[in-house]
């Protein structure tokens, strides 16, 4: 596998319709909000989780595409449990005591093994408690928090369920209810949704770190596939409709880069679509416009003028 | 300080975690010298040189925000990796996020912007081909063109840092008009020391400027 020869920066633009893209555990699972600007947030780890899940689906444990940080148990583990039950006393290397690598050379071997086998270790890095300094892998791919283009307005939707979980819940319900003729086991719940939000995240890929972990060109293509398709396989009651709308990649000719990342990101401008005309978000006149509810309410412009030498814009989607 | 550089850095958020509050992370009020050194190293570093941070300028008011995330509690155990290598089988090598979940809040800085004034010294690993001018040129060229070894970050990797070189001779942007005693703050980690690697200093911000003591200064406490 040849390592990456170019630095890349990318901006990912995705939308949510009537769903909760990323709940805030601090705020009762309300969509994450920047309290100062009221713009919605999606954490970097939430996006990474979706990339991992997509790779797991797309490659389903193919050699060198395993996923280290997994959600839920995998079937193999269950098989192992069955074997253990059938043959007691056979598995001896199951619970070994805490082991540390003997020296730096061994730590490097362990690191290389993890990078070669696990896509997420190779891509995002991992912390391995080897007790020796080189037990930490920094991956080449770095993602930032995604932030919505405009302030969002989360809605709280109350829903009912025609059943109770247990007797206690039923009793509780009956006590609070005075009307004797309505004794059905109904419980109520809440859902938080964002009616519509267009979010933008930035990403960075270091060619130099890719060299160290063996993150290759085909891994990169797979990563872009994952960014484009990850929401297609992350359907859930809470998510509503989410989709990647644009993936704009800046490819640098030089491994170290040819231009500052922030200057490239500034070339992607997102504005409101007012009768087919681009209006910047901070334009006072859009205050009179109705709130955006679909992707066509926005216009994305890419400034391709006077591109720094050695930078190529690739629109993946 | 003949070979000094000045770099402006900024971003949306930053988390320079206080070591005493690292489980539910709380950021220091301003960037630490060690984080600043890491940013410089992300742009240019060779074993032949050592970056020394001289001054930190705080350009934006100090403000905080709280973010809570689901995180994993465990790390990859080396022993398990080793046994998987020996077996040639990956079956029991994974981390289950649902079973090893921790919810942690981070108190992070909002919209920080700083200027790092720093210089470098040659180390004893410098060969005959290394000289100050060469490394200074490499750094200045990279910083000017936006080149970096990897994108620098403001404390943790999800908070990317944008950077811009302030060329020699141009005036610095005005720091905030605020003075504050920042208390004891991490200066850097001494990776050579086995027992007590963390080094601290008494940080005082005067009109937005924090003077950082030099490596052998008595102001640095262990």
PDB file of N, CA, C and O in Angstrom, chain B residues 17-20 28 31-35 183-189 197-201 203:
ATOM      1  N   UNK B  17      -6.823  21.499  28.657  1.00  0.00           N
ATOM      2  CA  UNK B  17      -7.330  20.862  29.867  1.00  0.00           C
ATOM      3  C   UNK B  17      -6.428  21.089  31.072  1.00  0.00           C
ATOM      4  O   UNK B  17      -5.221  20.915  31.001  1.00  0.00           O
ATOM      5  N   UNK B  18      -7.069  21.453  32.183  1.00  0.00           N
ATOM      6  CA  UNK B  18      -6.334  21.548  33.440  1.00  0.00           C
ATOM      7  C   UNK B  18      -6.075  20.135  33.941  1.00  0.00           C
ATOM      8  O   UNK B  18      -6.998  19.319  33.977  1.00  0.00           O
ATOM      9  N   UNK B  19      -4.849  19.830  34.324  1.00  0.00           N
ATOM     10  CA  UNK B  19      -4.559  18.454  34.756  1.00  0.00           C
ATOM     11  C   UNK B  19      -5.357  18.048  35.981  1.00  0.00           C
ATOM     12  O   UNK B  19      -5.660  16.876  36.165  1.00  0.00           O
ATOM     13  N   UNK B  20      -5.731  19.009  36.829  1.00  0.00           N
ATOM     14  CA  UNK B  20      -6.475  18.646  38.035  1.00  0.00           C
ATOM     15  C   UNK B  20      -7.953  18.408  37.727  1.00  0.00           C
ATOM     16  O   UNK B  20      -8.670  17.852  38.530  1.00  0.00           O
ATOM     17  N   UNK B  28      -7.975  25.641  30.821  1.00  0.00           N
ATOM     18  CA  UNK B  28      -7.340  26.829  31.365  1.00  0.00           C
ATOM     19  C   UNK B  28      -7.949  28.056  30.690  1.00  0.00           C
ATOM     20  O   UNK B  28      -8.572  27.954  29.635  1.00  0.00           O
ATOM     21  N   UNK B  31      -4.216  29.648  26.450  1.00  0.00           N
ATOM     22  CA  UNK B  31      -3.408  28.556  25.923  1.00  0.00           C
ATOM     23  C   UNK B  31      -2.169  28.348  26.810  1.00  0.00           C
ATOM     24  O   UNK B  31      -1.601  29.309  27.329  1.00  0.00           O
ATOM     25  N   UNK B  32      -1.779  27.099  26.994  1.00  0.00           N
ATOM     26  CA  UNK B  32      -0.587  26.809  27.779  1.00  0.00           C
ATOM     27  C   UNK B  32       0.642  26.853  26.872  1.00  0.00           C
ATOM     28  O   UNK B  32       0.523  26.640  25.666  1.00  0.00           O
ATOM     29  N   UNK B  33       1.815  27.109  27.450  1.00  0.00           N
ATOM     30  CA  UNK B  33       3.029  27.096  26.612  1.00  0.00           C
ATOM     31  C   UNK B  33       3.221  25.751  25.907  1.00  0.00           C
ATOM     32  O   UNK B  33       3.691  25.702  24.776  1.00  0.00           O
ATOM     33  N   UNK B  34       2.818  24.657  26.556  1.00  0.00           N
ATOM     34  CA  UNK B  34       3.039  23.359  25.913  1.00  0.00           C
ATOM     35  C   UNK B  34       2.119  23.182  24.711  1.00  0.00           C
ATOM     36  O   UNK B  34       2.522  22.616  23.698  1.00  0.00           O
ATOM     37  N   UNK B  35       0.876  23.672  24.801  1.00  0.00           N
ATOM     38  CA  UNK B  35      -0.027  23.600  23.650  1.00  0.00           C
ATOM     39  C   UNK B  35       0.498  24.474  22.512  1.00  0.00           C
ATOM     40  O   UNK B  35       0.419  24.115  21.332  1.00  0.00           O
ATOM     41  N   UNK B 183      -3.058  32.034  38.117  1.00  0.00           N
ATOM     42  CA  UNK B 183      -2.689  30.959  39.034  1.00  0.00           C
ATOM     43  C   UNK B 183      -1.611  30.072  38.442  1.00  0.00           C
ATOM     44  O   UNK B 183      -0.970  30.420  37.460  1.00  0.00           O
ATOM     45  N   UNK B 184      -1.440  28.920  39.071  1.00  0.00           N
ATOM     46  CA  UNK B 184      -0.428  28.003  38.565  1.00  0.00           C
ATOM     47  C   UNK B 184      -0.930  27.322  37.301  1.00  0.00           C
ATOM     48  O   UNK B 184      -2.055  26.850  37.248  1.00  0.00           O
ATOM     49  N   UNK B 185      -0.097  27.307  36.303  1.00  0.00           N
ATOM     50  CA  UNK B 185      -0.513  26.778  35.010  1.00  0.00           C
ATOM     51  C   UNK B 185       0.579  25.843  34.500  1.00  0.00           C
ATOM     52  O   UNK B 185       1.759  26.027  34.797  1.00  0.00           O
ATOM     53  N   UNK B 186       0.165  24.877  33.731  1.00  0.00           N
ATOM     54  CA  UNK B 186       1.142  23.933  33.186  1.00  0.00           C
ATOM     55  C   UNK B 186       2.082  24.667  32.241  1.00  0.00           C
ATOM     56  O   UNK B 186       1.645  25.406  31.353  1.00  0.00           O
ATOM     57  N   UNK B 187       3.371  24.438  32.430  1.00  0.00           N
ATOM     58  CA  UNK B 187       4.347  25.040  31.524  1.00  0.00           C
ATOM     59  C   UNK B 187       4.649  24.058  30.398  1.00  0.00           C
ATOM     60  O   UNK B 187       4.532  24.376  29.235  1.00  0.00           O
ATOM     61  N   UNK B 188       5.008  22.848  30.790  1.00  0.00           N
ATOM     62  CA  UNK B 188       5.232  21.805  29.787  1.00  0.00           C
ATOM     63  C   UNK B 188       5.422  20.483  30.508  1.00  0.00           C
ATOM     64  O   UNK B 188       5.449  20.427  31.730  1.00  0.00           O
ATOM     65  N   UNK B 189       5.550  19.423  29.734  1.00  0.00           N
ATOM     66  CA  UNK B 189       5.812  18.102  30.305  1.00  0.00           C
ATOM     67  C   UNK B 189       7.265  17.762  29.993  1.00  0.00           C
ATOM     68  O   UNK B 189       7.700  17.878  28.852  1.00  0.00           O
ATOM     69  N   UNK B 197       6.846  14.518  35.832  1.00  0.00           N
ATOM     70  CA  UNK B 197       7.165  15.145  34.559  1.00  0.00           C
ATOM     71  C   UNK B 197       6.508  16.505  34.328  1.00  0.00           C
ATOM     72  O   UNK B 197       6.954  17.252  33.468  1.00  0.00           O
ATOM     73  N   UNK B 198       5.446  16.840  35.077  1.00  0.00           N
ATOM     74  CA  UNK B 198       4.732  18.080  34.786  1.00  0.00           C
ATOM     75  C   UNK B 198       5.440  19.283  35.405  1.00  0.00           C
ATOM     76  O   UNK B 198       5.856  19.247  36.556  1.00  0.00           O
ATOM     77  N   UNK B 199       5.594  20.323  34.621  1.00  0.00           N
ATOM     78  CA  UNK B 199       6.235  21.545  35.082  1.00  0.00           C
ATOM     79  C   UNK B 199       5.208  22.679  35.091  1.00  0.00           C
ATOM     80  O   UNK B 199       4.426  22.811  34.153  1.00  0.00           O
ATOM     81  N   UNK B 200       5.208  23.461  36.137  1.00  0.00           N
ATOM     82  CA  UNK B 200       4.223  24.532  36.271  1.00  0.00           C
ATOM     83  C   UNK B 200       4.886  25.894  36.435  1.00  0.00           C
ATOM     84  O   UNK B 200       6.062  25.973  36.778  1.00  0.00           O
ATOM     85  N   UNK B 201       4.123  26.939  36.168  1.00  0.00           N
ATOM     86  CA  UNK B 201       4.613  28.280  36.461  1.00  0.00           C
ATOM     87  C   UNK B 201       3.437  29.150  36.865  1.00  0.00           C
ATOM     88  O   UNK B 201       2.273  28.802  36.638  1.00  0.00           O
ATOM     89  N   UNK B 203       1.220  31.917  36.188  1.00  0.00           N
ATOM     90  CA  UNK B 203       0.892  32.693  34.992  1.00  0.00           C
ATOM     91  C   UNK B 203       0.136  33.956  35.378  1.00  0.00           C
ATOM     92  O   UNK B 203      -0.826  33.914  36.141  1.00  0.00           O
TER      93      UNK B 203
END
